[in-house]
Structures are given as structure tokens and as C-alpha cells.
GROMACS .gro file of C-alpha atoms in nm:
model
  204
    1MET     CA    1  -1.691  -0.822  -1.518
    2ASN     CA    2  -2.059  -0.884  -1.454
    3ILE     CA    3  -2.278  -0.719  -1.190
    4SER     CA    4  -2.249  -1.005  -0.941
    5GLU     CA    5  -1.868  -1.008  -0.965
    6ALA     CA    6  -1.855  -0.630  -0.923
    7ALA     CA    7  -2.082  -0.652  -0.617
    8ASP     CA    8  -1.855  -0.913  -0.458
    9LEU     CA    9  -1.558  -0.680  -0.507
   10ILE     CA   10  -1.717  -0.386  -0.322
   11ARG     CA   11  -1.922  -0.578  -0.066
   12ILE     CA   12  -1.878  -0.445   0.289
   13ASP     CA   13  -2.112  -0.447   0.590
   14LYS     CA   14  -2.088  -0.071   0.633
   15ILE     CA   15  -2.319  -0.009   0.336
   16SER     CA   16  -2.585  -0.254   0.445
   17GLY     CA   17  -2.868  -0.198   0.692
   18ASP     CA   18  -3.233  -0.099   0.688
   19ARG     CA   19  -3.213   0.279   0.639
   20PRO     CA   20  -3.230   0.396   0.275
   21GLN     CA   21  -2.910   0.569   0.167
   22THR     CA   22  -2.807   0.819  -0.100
   23TRP     CA   23  -2.491   0.749  -0.298
   24CYS     CA   24  -2.310   0.881  -0.604
   25ASP     CA   25  -2.124   0.674  -0.863
   26LEU     CA   26  -1.885   0.926  -1.016
   27GLY     CA   27  -1.768   0.842  -1.367
   28CYS     CA   28  -2.015   0.555  -1.382
   29GLY     CA   29  -1.981   0.465  -1.751
   30THR     CA   30  -2.246   0.212  -1.852
   31GLY     CA   31  -2.321   0.132  -1.490
   32THR     CA   32  -2.164  -0.203  -1.400
   33PHE     CA   33  -2.064  -0.080  -1.055
   34THR     CA   34  -2.374   0.139  -1.025
   35LEU     CA   35  -2.592  -0.171  -1.045
   36ALA     CA   36  -2.353  -0.367  -0.826
   37LEU     CA   37  -2.388  -0.100  -0.557
   38ALA     CA   38  -2.766  -0.111  -0.597
   39THR     CA   39  -2.766  -0.481  -0.506
   40LEU     CA   40  -2.591  -0.400  -0.177
   41LEU     CA   41  -2.791  -0.096  -0.061
   42PRO     CA   42  -3.116  -0.113   0.137
   43ALA     CA   43  -3.446  -0.089  -0.053
   44GLY     CA   44  -3.553   0.270  -0.112
   45SER     CA   45  -3.197   0.397  -0.158
   46VAL     CA   46  -3.095   0.638  -0.435
   47ILE     CA   47  -2.782   0.634  -0.651
   48HIS     CA   48  -2.681   0.939  -0.853
   49ALA     CA   49  -2.501   0.804  -1.160
   50ILE     CA   50  -2.269   1.076  -1.291
   51ASP     CA   51  -2.087   1.061  -1.624
   52LYS     CA   52  -1.996   1.300  -1.903
   53ASP     CA   53  -2.128   1.065  -2.172
   54GLU     CA   54  -2.505   1.071  -2.216
   55LYS     CA   55  -2.499   0.761  -2.438
   56SER     CA   56  -2.336   0.555  -2.163
   57LEU     CA   57  -2.588   0.682  -1.908
   58SER     CA   58  -2.877   0.582  -2.135
   59GLN     CA   59  -2.780   0.217  -2.087
   60ILE     CA   60  -2.842   0.234  -1.711
   61PRO     CA   61  -3.196   0.159  -1.588
   62ASP     CA   62  -3.384   0.414  -1.380
   63ARG     CA   63  -3.447   0.155  -1.110
   64TYR     CA   64  -3.268  -0.164  -1.009
   65GLN     CA   65  -3.358  -0.398  -0.721
   66ASP     CA   66  -3.572  -0.141  -0.538
   67VAL     CA   67  -3.304   0.129  -0.572
   68THR     CA   68  -3.372   0.446  -0.772
   69ILE     CA   69  -3.097   0.554  -1.012
   70ARG     CA   70  -3.086   0.920  -1.110
   71LYS     CA   71  -2.862   0.983  -1.409
   72GLU     CA   72  -2.681   1.313  -1.449
   73VAL     CA   73  -2.452   1.435  -1.728
   74ALA     CA   74  -2.161   1.617  -1.562
   75THR     CA   75  -1.781   1.636  -1.564
   76LEU     CA   76  -1.517   1.633  -1.293
   77THR     CA   77  -1.410   1.983  -1.394
   78GLY     CA   78  -1.751   2.131  -1.326
   79SER     CA   79  -1.759   2.367  -1.032
   80ASN     CA   80  -2.076   2.214  -0.892
   81LEU     CA   81  -2.201   1.859  -0.922
   82PRO     CA   82  -2.582   1.827  -0.906
   83LEU     CA   83  -2.585   1.632  -0.580
   84PRO     CA   84  -2.773   1.633  -0.249
   85PRO     CA   85  -2.608   1.533   0.082
   86LEU     CA   86  -2.457   1.187   0.032
   87ASP     CA   87  -2.400   0.879   0.243
   88GLY     CA   88  -2.113   0.774   0.019
   89VAL     CA   89  -1.928   0.815  -0.311
   90LEU     CA   90  -1.815   0.534  -0.540
   91ILE     CA   91  -1.534   0.583  -0.792
   92ALA     CA   92  -1.446   0.274  -0.994
   93ASN     CA   93  -1.163   0.265  -1.249
   94LEU     CA   94  -1.144   0.643  -1.255
   95LEU     CA   95  -0.847   0.764  -1.051
   96HIS     CA   96  -0.588   0.630  -1.295
   97TYR     CA   97  -0.713   0.885  -1.550
   98ILE     CA   98  -0.663   1.176  -1.309
   99GLU     CA   99  -0.332   1.361  -1.298
  100ASP     CA  100  -0.417   1.569  -0.991
  101GLN     CA  101  -0.549   1.289  -0.770
  102ALA     CA  102  -0.504   1.491  -0.450
  103THR     CA  103  -0.743   1.764  -0.565
  104LEU     CA  104  -1.003   1.509  -0.667
  105THR     CA  105  -0.992   1.315  -0.340
  106ALA     CA  106  -1.010   1.640  -0.142
  107ARG     CA  107  -1.317   1.738  -0.342
  108LEU     CA  108  -1.474   1.397  -0.284
  109ARG     CA  109  -1.433   1.441   0.090
  110THR     CA  110  -1.646   1.755   0.074
  111LEU     CA  111  -1.923   1.544  -0.084
  112SER     CA  112  -1.914   1.259   0.168
  113GLN     CA  113  -1.705   1.120   0.451
  114ARG     CA  114  -1.741   0.768   0.307
  115LEU     CA  115  -1.569   0.656  -0.010
  116LEU     CA  116  -1.556   0.332  -0.212
  117VAL     CA  117  -1.269   0.303  -0.461
  118VAL     CA  118  -1.193   0.040  -0.724
  119GLU     CA  119  -0.856   0.062  -0.898
  120TYR     CA  120  -0.582  -0.132  -1.072
  121ASP     CA  121  -0.289  -0.230  -0.851
  122GLU     CA  122  -0.034  -0.117  -1.109
  123ARG     CA  123   0.291   0.079  -1.074
  124ALA     CA  124   0.404   0.135  -1.432
  125ARG     CA  125   0.239   0.396  -1.652
  126SER     CA  126   0.082   0.289  -1.978
  127GLN     CA  127  -0.157   0.433  -2.234
  128TRP     CA  128  -0.431   0.236  -2.057
  129ILE     CA  129  -0.334   0.343  -1.705
  130PRO     CA  130  -0.156   0.679  -1.738
  131TYR     CA  131  -0.160   0.768  -1.366
  132PRO     CA  132  -0.145   0.434  -1.181
  133ILE     CA  133  -0.222   0.427  -0.811
  134GLY     CA  134  -0.166   0.101  -0.625
  135PHE     CA  135  -0.310   0.034  -0.283
  136SER     CA  136  -0.012   0.168  -0.086
  137ALA     CA  137  -0.012   0.494  -0.282
  138LEU     CA  138  -0.389   0.531  -0.251
  139ARG     CA  139  -0.377   0.470   0.123
  140ALA     CA  140  -0.111   0.740   0.165
  141LEU     CA  141  -0.315   0.982  -0.048
  142LEU     CA  142  -0.634   0.920   0.149
  143LEU     CA  143  -0.453   0.967   0.479
  144GLU     CA  144  -0.320   1.300   0.352
  145GLN     CA  145  -0.675   1.409   0.274
  146GLY     CA  146  -0.800   1.323   0.623
  147PHE     CA  147  -0.954   0.981   0.573
  148THR     CA  148  -0.885   0.794   0.896
  149GLU     CA  149  -1.032   0.448   0.836
  150ILE     CA  150  -0.895   0.285   0.521
  151VAL     CA  151  -0.973  -0.081   0.456
  152LYS     CA  152  -0.880  -0.298   0.160
  153ILE     CA  153  -1.201  -0.488   0.088
  154GLY     CA  154  -1.085  -0.735  -0.175
  155THR     CA  155  -0.901  -0.808  -0.497
  156ARG     CA  156  -0.978  -0.962  -0.833
  157VAL     CA  157  -0.761  -1.067  -1.125
  158SER     CA  158  -0.832  -0.847  -1.427
  159ARG     CA  159  -0.837  -0.973  -1.784
  160TYR     CA  160  -0.685  -0.639  -1.882
  161ALA     CA  161  -0.389  -0.591  -1.650
  162GLY     CA  162  -0.282  -0.745  -1.324
  163GLU     CA  163  -0.518  -0.710  -1.033
  164LEU     CA  164  -0.810  -0.491  -0.933
  165TYR     CA  165  -0.852  -0.392  -0.570
  166SER     CA  166  -1.131  -0.225  -0.374
  167VAL     CA  167  -1.102   0.010  -0.077
  168TRP     CA  168  -1.337   0.154   0.183
  169ALA     CA  169  -1.234   0.491   0.328
  170GLU     CA  170  -1.406   0.695   0.598
  171SER     CA  171  -1.329   1.023   0.769
  172ARG     CA  172  -1.463   1.257   1.029
  173PRO     CA  173  -1.669   1.557   0.911
  174LYS     CA  174  -1.469   1.840   0.759
  175GLU     CA  175  -1.561   2.197   0.672
  176SER     CA  176  -1.643   2.252   0.307
  177GLN     CA  177  -1.367   2.393   0.091
  178ASN     CA  178  -1.371   2.576  -0.239
  179PHE     CA  179  -1.191   2.388  -0.514
  180ASP     CA  180  -1.172   2.618  -0.813
  181ALA     CA  181  -0.873   2.449  -0.976
  182PRO     CA  182  -0.987   2.207  -1.245
  183VAL     CA  183  -0.916   1.839  -1.207
  184ARG     CA  184  -0.702   1.743  -1.505
  185THR     CA  185  -0.779   1.420  -1.684
  186VAL     CA  186  -0.556   1.252  -1.936
  187PRO     CA  187  -0.663   1.257  -2.302
  188ARG     CA  188  -0.759   0.918  -2.438
  189LEU     CA  189  -0.465   0.792  -2.638
  190LEU     CA  190  -0.618   0.518  -2.847
  191ASN     CA  191  -0.807   0.567  -3.167
  192ARG     CA  192  -1.137   0.488  -3.004
  193PRO     CA  193  -1.422   0.710  -2.882
  194PRO     CA  194  -1.370   0.807  -2.516
  195GLU     CA  195  -1.684   0.630  -2.399
  196GLN     CA  196  -1.573   0.304  -2.557
  197LEU     CA  197  -1.232   0.313  -2.392
  198GLY     CA  198  -1.376   0.399  -2.052
  199ASN     CA  199  -1.637   0.126  -2.075
  200ALA     CA  200  -1.382  -0.131  -2.190
  201LEU     CA  201  -1.161  -0.062  -1.890
  202ARG     CA  202  -1.450  -0.047  -1.644
  203ASN     CA  203  -1.583  -0.389  -1.743
  204GLN     CA  204  -1.253  -0.577  -1.715
   0.00000   0.00000   0.00000
């Protein structure tokens, strides 16, 4: 998937406008969706690109289409992500690696009341998608966590498996919570470096 195709998948009027915004792309990999988001945000916006792999982050430019990209090495299990107040969080092709998806989405809601999700609309587990979460399951999960506006933005056929879908979710402000329990991710099952597997899936 190229940047233009990724941008079409997550395009929604709610992230346009004239006021610069601050976003986070969590688990950004080599930045396909980071740069796609940059094409949609107003000039002067900032995206915090977060990934555990420094080599992947090094492939992302520091600036793209008048949007500043600040790259940070961090993991989901860290107690504190190095982030300022956010206008939104993007997670693309990440949730299907997370066993405890409820804890992660609850944590995300403490970072921002606006969430963009890209996922595979799969039901069966596989070594590629160990914790699948189709749209219906994701919608139910987001409702449980207090997101009140949940919109399916679009879909796209994936070369890897079935169909990708994108979702916008928004909630009312909520008091911060302390999430000490680690978010468990599945070990990579193929004989490939983790960054290669993640990037291969992200770019399908």
C-alpha cells in the first residue's frame, strides 16, 4: 500500500481544518500511515511516530507536507509514553497483535478522545493475525471503553488477507486512569526479524 492509498483509507473530514493538530501514530513501523496522516492534517501539525524499532523509525522523514514528525522509540508495555496532550491517536495494523485489546483501548482513551484504527476484517486466527478483530468486534470493544461515536470510514482489499477496514471513534472526556498491567503482545511466529514482519503486514 502506498501513501496515497493509505490516506484514502483513513480520510475523514473530522481531521481536516485550519488549526494545527497534534497526533500520535502508535506502532508506526516504517511510517506508511504516518505519512498518510500527514497529508490529511493542517499545515503546522505534529505527529509523534512511536515504535519499538529504531531502524524502522529511521526511515521516516522528520517533516512531510508541512507536518513535523517527531520519532520516539517506545513500547506498549512502557508505563509512560513520551507524549503531550493529543488531538488523536492512530493505530494501524496493530490490534491483531494484542492479546489484551481492552486494556490497550482503555489506555488509548486516556491519551485522546479521538481514535483512528486500521485493521483486518478477519475472524479466524492465524500466525499472521493471532488476535483478529473484525469491525463488529471492534465496535463492541470501543463501546465498552466509552467511545460513543464509532464510524466505519472505508475498506480496501488486502493482498495479504481479505479486507482492511478503517474506523473513526470519538468519546467524551474521561478521568485519567492508572494502567499498570502490561499490554501483552504475541511473539512473532515466523523466522523473520520482528520489524520485517510488522512492516510487511503494515504495507499490505
